[in-house]
PDB file of C-alpha atoms and ligand atoms in Angstrom:
ATOM      1  CA  UNK A   1       0.248  -0.354  -0.030  1.00 93.00           C
ATOM      2  CA  UNK A   2       1.350   3.296  -0.971  1.00 97.00           C
ATOM      3  CA  UNK A   3       0.039   6.681  -0.997  1.00 98.00           C
ATOM      4  CA  UNK A   4       2.013  10.059  -2.562  1.00 98.00           C
ATOM      5  CA  UNK A   5       1.671  13.755  -1.061  1.00 98.00           C
ATOM      6  CA  UNK A   6       2.707  17.060  -2.735  1.00 98.00           C
ATOM      7  CA  UNK A   7       3.200  20.374  -0.935  1.00 98.00           C
ATOM      8  CA  UNK A   8       4.071  23.558  -1.353  1.00 98.00           C
ATOM      9  CA  UNK A   9       5.445  26.752   0.916  1.00 98.00           C
ATOM     10  CA  UNK A  10       6.584  29.882   0.595  1.00 98.00           C
ATOM     11  CA  UNK A  11       7.369  32.979   3.070  1.00 98.00           C
ATOM     12  CA  UNK A  12       8.182  36.375   2.707  1.00 98.00           C
ATOM     13  CA  UNK A  13      12.027  37.448   3.645  1.00 98.00           C
ATOM     14  CA  UNK A  14      12.044  40.340   6.688  1.00 98.00           C
ATOM     15  CA  UNK A  15      14.918  41.821   8.649  1.00 97.00           C
ATOM     16  CA  UNK A  16      14.749  41.010  12.347  1.00 96.00           C
ATOM     17  CA  UNK A  17      14.539  37.253  11.926  1.00 97.00           C
ATOM     18  CA  UNK A  18      16.012  34.003  11.854  1.00 97.00           C
ATOM     19  CA  UNK A  19      16.536  32.528   9.160  1.00 98.00           C
ATOM     20  CA  UNK A  20      15.289  28.420   9.945  1.00 98.00           C
ATOM     21  CA  UNK A  21      15.290  25.936   7.114  1.00 98.00           C
ATOM     22  CA  UNK A  22      15.048  22.241   7.152  1.00 98.00           C
ATOM     23  CA  UNK A  23      15.228  22.790  10.828  1.00 98.00           C
ATOM     24  CA  UNK A  24      19.207  24.232  10.793  1.00 98.00           C
ATOM     25  CA  UNK A  25      19.536  27.914  11.719  1.00 98.00           C
ATOM     26  CA  UNK A  26      21.347  29.728   8.846  1.00 98.00           C
ATOM     27  CA  UNK A  27      23.346  32.980   9.019  1.00 97.00           C
ATOM     28  CA  UNK A  28      21.591  35.376   6.970  1.00 98.00           C
ATOM     29  CA  UNK A  29      20.928  39.353   7.203  1.00 97.00           C
ATOM     30  CA  UNK A  30      17.016  38.383   6.667  1.00 98.00           C
ATOM     31  CA  UNK A  31      14.688  35.331   8.204  1.00 98.00           C
ATOM     32  CA  UNK A  32      11.690  34.300   6.955  1.00 98.00           C
ATOM     33  CA  UNK A  33       7.902  36.087   8.270  1.00 97.00           C
ATOM     34  CA  UNK A  34       5.461  33.819   9.891  1.00 95.00           C
ATOM     35  CA  UNK A  35       3.514  32.749  12.687  1.00 93.00           C
ATOM     36  CA  UNK A  36       5.720  30.089  13.335  1.00 94.00           C
ATOM     37  CA  UNK A  37       9.389  29.990  12.655  1.00 96.00           C
ATOM     38  CA  UNK A  38       8.397  30.136   9.220  1.00 97.00           C
ATOM     39  CA  UNK A  39      10.374  27.071   8.269  1.00 98.00           C
ATOM     40  CA  UNK A  40       9.697  26.832   4.278  1.00 98.00           C
ATOM     41  CA  UNK A  41      10.770  23.279   4.085  1.00 98.00           C
ATOM     42  CA  UNK A  42       9.696  21.749   6.848  1.00 98.00           C
ATOM     43  CA  UNK A  43       6.282  22.955   6.085  1.00 98.00           C
ATOM     44  CA  UNK A  44       6.280  22.061   2.443  1.00 98.00           C
ATOM     45  CA  UNK A  45       7.049  18.320   3.850  1.00 98.00           C
ATOM     46  CA  UNK A  46       3.766  18.509   6.334  1.00 98.00           C
ATOM     47  CA  UNK A  47       2.230  19.632   3.510  1.00 97.00           C
ATOM     48  CA  UNK A  48       3.060  16.872   1.456  1.00 98.00           C
ATOM     49  CA  UNK A  49       2.705  14.343   4.740  1.00 98.00           C
ATOM     50  CA  UNK A  50      -1.095  15.304   5.526  1.00 97.00           C
ATOM     51  CA  UNK A  51      -2.324  15.167   1.645  1.00 97.00           C
ATOM     52  CA  UNK A  52      -0.981  11.840   0.947  1.00 97.00           C
ATOM     53  CA  UNK A  53      -3.486  10.354   3.272  1.00 95.00           C
ATOM     54  CA  UNK A  54      -6.003  13.432   2.659  1.00 96.00           C
ATOM     55  CA  UNK A  55      -5.893  15.114   6.244  1.00 94.00           C
ATOM     56  CA  UNK A  56      -6.440  18.450   6.563  1.00 91.00           C
ATOM     57  CA  UNK A  57      -3.618  20.571   5.695  1.00 92.00           C
ATOM     58  CA  UNK A  58      -0.988  22.343   8.043  1.00 93.00           C
ATOM     59  CA  UNK A  59      -3.230  25.808   8.013  1.00 92.00           C
ATOM     60  CA  UNK A  60      -6.193  23.943   9.532  1.00 93.00           C
ATOM     61  CA  UNK A  61      -3.966  21.685  11.872  1.00 91.00           C
ATOM     62  CA  UNK A  62      -1.908  24.893  13.156  1.00 92.00           C
ATOM     63  CA  UNK A  63      -3.793  27.539  12.678  1.00 91.00           C
ATOM     64  CA  UNK A  64      -1.949  30.732  12.752  1.00 88.00           C
ATOM     65  CA  UNK A  65      -4.905  32.375  14.724  1.00 90.00           C
ATOM     66  CA  UNK A  66      -3.836  30.256  17.716  1.00 91.00           C
ATOM     67  CA  UNK A  67      -1.335  31.558  20.193  1.00 90.00           C
ATOM     68  CA  UNK A  68       0.193  28.903  21.305  1.00 90.00           C
ATOM     69  CA  UNK A  69       1.604  28.306  17.491  1.00 90.00           C
ATOM     70  CA  UNK A  70       3.043  31.565  17.788  1.00 91.00           C
ATOM     71  CA  UNK A  71       6.995  31.639  17.152  1.00 90.00           C
ATOM     72  CA  UNK A  72       6.816  27.596  17.361  1.00 93.00           C
ATOM     73  CA  UNK A  73       9.663  25.683  16.120  1.00 96.00           C
ATOM     74  CA  UNK A  74       8.350  23.757  12.891  1.00 97.00           C
ATOM     75  CA  UNK A  75       9.903  20.653  14.035  1.00 98.00           C
ATOM     76  CA  UNK A  76       8.247  19.884  16.784  1.00 97.00           C
ATOM     77  CA  UNK A  77       4.746  20.012  14.398  1.00 97.00           C
ATOM     78  CA  UNK A  78       6.736  17.834  12.191  1.00 98.00           C
ATOM     79  CA  UNK A  79       7.247  15.346  14.846  1.00 98.00           C
ATOM     80  CA  UNK A  80       3.799  15.665  15.437  1.00 97.00           C
ATOM     81  CA  UNK A  81       2.199  15.213  12.309  1.00 97.00           C
ATOM     82  CA  UNK A  82       4.854  12.294  11.558  1.00 98.00           C
ATOM     83  CA  UNK A  83       3.585  10.705  14.947  1.00 97.00           C
ATOM     84  CA  UNK A  84      -0.169  11.438  13.676  1.00 95.00           C
ATOM     85  CA  UNK A  85       0.870   9.168  10.236  1.00 95.00           C
ATOM     86  CA  UNK A  86       2.798   6.354  12.444  1.00 97.00           C
ATOM     87  CA  UNK A  87      -0.160   5.918  14.264  1.00 96.00           C
ATOM     88  CA  UNK A  88      -2.224   5.239  11.392  1.00 95.00           C
ATOM     89  CA  UNK A  89       0.290   2.545  10.616  1.00 97.00           C
ATOM     90  CA  UNK A  90       2.384   4.557   7.616  1.00 97.00           C
ATOM     91  CA  UNK A  91       5.958   4.987   7.076  1.00 97.00           C
ATOM     92  CA  UNK A  92       8.100   7.356   4.944  1.00 97.00           C
ATOM     93  CA  UNK A  93       8.753   5.809   1.721  1.00 98.00           C
ATOM     94  CA  UNK A  94      10.867   8.393   0.421  1.00 98.00           C
ATOM     95  CA  UNK A  95      10.928  12.311   0.187  1.00 98.00           C
ATOM     96  CA  UNK A  96      12.138  15.172  -2.732  1.00 98.00           C
ATOM     97  CA  UNK A  97      12.466  18.511  -2.204  1.00 98.00           C
ATOM     98  CA  UNK A  98      13.456  21.601  -3.747  1.00 98.00           C
ATOM     99  CA  UNK A  99      14.430  24.913  -1.785  1.00 98.00           C
ATOM    100  CA  UNK A 100      14.181  27.921  -4.118  1.00 98.00           C
ATOM    101  CA  UNK A 101      16.260  30.724  -2.598  1.00 98.00           C
ATOM    102  CA  UNK A 102      18.393  33.379  -4.755  1.00 98.00           C
ATOM    103  CA  UNK A 103      20.043  33.484  -1.566  1.00 96.00           C
ATOM    104  CA  UNK A 104      21.757  32.582   0.334  1.00 97.00           C
ATOM    105  CA  UNK A 105      23.401  29.369  -0.366  1.00 97.00           C
ATOM    106  CA  UNK A 106      21.537  26.541   0.593  1.00 98.00           C
ATOM    107  CA  UNK A 107      24.366  24.008  -0.076  1.00 97.00           C
ATOM    108  CA  UNK A 108      26.422  24.073   2.810  1.00 97.00           C
ATOM    109  CA  UNK A 109      23.315  23.386   5.304  1.00 98.00           C
ATOM    110  CA  UNK A 110      22.059  20.546   3.127  1.00 98.00           C
ATOM    111  CA  UNK A 111      23.958  17.740   4.884  1.00 98.00           C
ATOM    112  CA  UNK A 112      22.887  18.923   8.251  1.00 98.00           C
ATOM    113  CA  UNK A 113      18.787  19.514   7.407  1.00 98.00           C
ATOM    114  CA  UNK A 114      19.053  16.109   6.283  1.00 98.00           C
ATOM    115  CA  UNK A 115      20.361  14.954   9.682  1.00 98.00           C
ATOM    116  CA  UNK A 116      18.046  16.566  11.855  1.00 98.00           C
ATOM    117  CA  UNK A 117      14.500  15.570   9.306  1.00 98.00           C
ATOM    118  CA  UNK A 118      15.928  11.897   9.123  1.00 98.00           C
ATOM    119  CA  UNK A 119      16.026  11.498  12.885  1.00 98.00           C
ATOM    120  CA  UNK A 120      12.710  12.733  13.254  1.00 98.00           C
ATOM    121  CA  UNK A 121      11.431  10.999  10.597  1.00 98.00           C
ATOM    122  CA  UNK A 122      13.304   7.754  11.213  1.00 97.00           C
ATOM    123  CA  UNK A 123      14.281   7.785   7.366  1.00 98.00           C
ATOM    124  CA  UNK A 124      17.625   6.638   6.181  1.00 98.00           C
ATOM    125  CA  UNK A 125      19.816   9.840   4.479  1.00 97.00           C
ATOM    126  CA  UNK A 126      19.208   7.786   1.227  1.00 98.00           C
ATOM    127  CA  UNK A 127      15.414   8.184   1.675  1.00 98.00           C
ATOM    128  CA  UNK A 128      15.663  11.957   1.936  1.00 98.00           C
ATOM    129  CA  UNK A 129      16.790  14.450  -1.192  1.00 98.00           C
ATOM    130  CA  UNK A 130      16.487  18.247  -0.312  1.00 98.00           C
ATOM    131  CA  UNK A 131      18.053  20.010  -3.599  1.00 98.00           C
ATOM    132  CA  UNK A 132      18.444  23.540  -3.348  1.00 98.00           C
ATOM    133  CA  UNK A 133      18.143  26.094  -6.787  1.00 97.00           C
ATOM    134  CA  UNK A 134      17.884  29.799  -7.258  1.00 97.00           C
ATOM    135  CA  UNK A 135      14.817  31.074  -9.751  1.00 97.00           C
ATOM    136  CA  UNK A 136      17.464  33.160 -11.808  1.00 97.00           C
ATOM    137  CA  UNK A 137      16.371  36.455 -10.594  1.00 96.00           C
ATOM    138  CA  UNK A 138      12.891  35.800 -11.358  1.00 97.00           C
ATOM    139  CA  UNK A 139       9.784  36.881  -9.554  1.00 97.00           C
ATOM    140  CA  UNK A 140       9.545  37.403  -5.802  1.00 97.00           C
ATOM    141  CA  UNK A 141      12.099  34.552  -5.085  1.00 98.00           C
ATOM    142  CA  UNK A 142      14.628  35.808  -7.765  1.00 98.00           C
ATOM    143  CA  UNK A 143      13.953  39.159  -6.729  1.00 98.00           C
ATOM    144  CA  UNK A 144      15.270  37.854  -2.749  1.00 98.00           C
ATOM    145  CA  UNK A 145      11.916  38.845  -1.332  1.00 98.00           C
ATOM    146  CA  UNK A 146      10.851  35.181  -0.120  1.00 98.00           C
ATOM    147  CA  UNK A 147      11.985  31.458   0.027  1.00 98.00           C
ATOM    148  CA  UNK A 148      10.049  28.647  -1.714  1.00 98.00           C
ATOM    149  CA  UNK A 149      10.040  24.689  -1.062  1.00 98.00           C
ATOM    150  CA  UNK A 150       8.081  22.093  -2.540  1.00 98.00           C
ATOM    151  CA  UNK A 151       8.025  18.617  -1.371  1.00 98.00           C
ATOM    152  CA  UNK A 152       6.814  15.126  -2.235  1.00 98.00           C
ATOM    153  CA  UNK A 153       6.575  12.528   0.244  1.00 98.00           C
ATOM    154  CA  UNK A 154       5.588   8.712  -0.743  1.00 98.00           C
ATOM    155  CA  UNK A 155       4.200   7.156   2.580  1.00 98.00           C
ATOM    156  CA  UNK A 156       4.255   2.996   2.712  1.00 98.00           C
ATOM    157  CA  UNK A 157       3.050   0.342   5.155  1.00 94.00           C
TER     158      UNK A 157
HETATM  159 ZN1   ZN B   1       4.915  28.217   5.792  1.00 73.96          ZN
END
């Protein structure tokens, strides 16, 4: 039995916020704006996991009107969603993802992101792909106004 899910997220870059992607703090003069820590990659992965089981999406599950999710570490949300999925008897088959950022360079941080996410999701590094791209200077992401992420997740049991 297999299920596949697709996730997408985008957050605006702003000053006075830390940049956290894939559970890793990235050195940059700007961070992502959001109710939680605005971890765009984790949010895309969560939505893909929820989508695979046709469950309510991340915004419904963790509403930005709820104070308890204010500035919350998104790895905590990922753990909650993974628990929900494993309780239903599902495991992660594999994940493929893209982080799209004009700057800063994501490459140096990807091994650490993989380590953080694999531990939470109980998968091996070869089951998690994190790719980094620029947007060739096009649109909001290319103009360094935002960072976006896409993910597909395959669940198995
Ligand atoms: Zn988000």
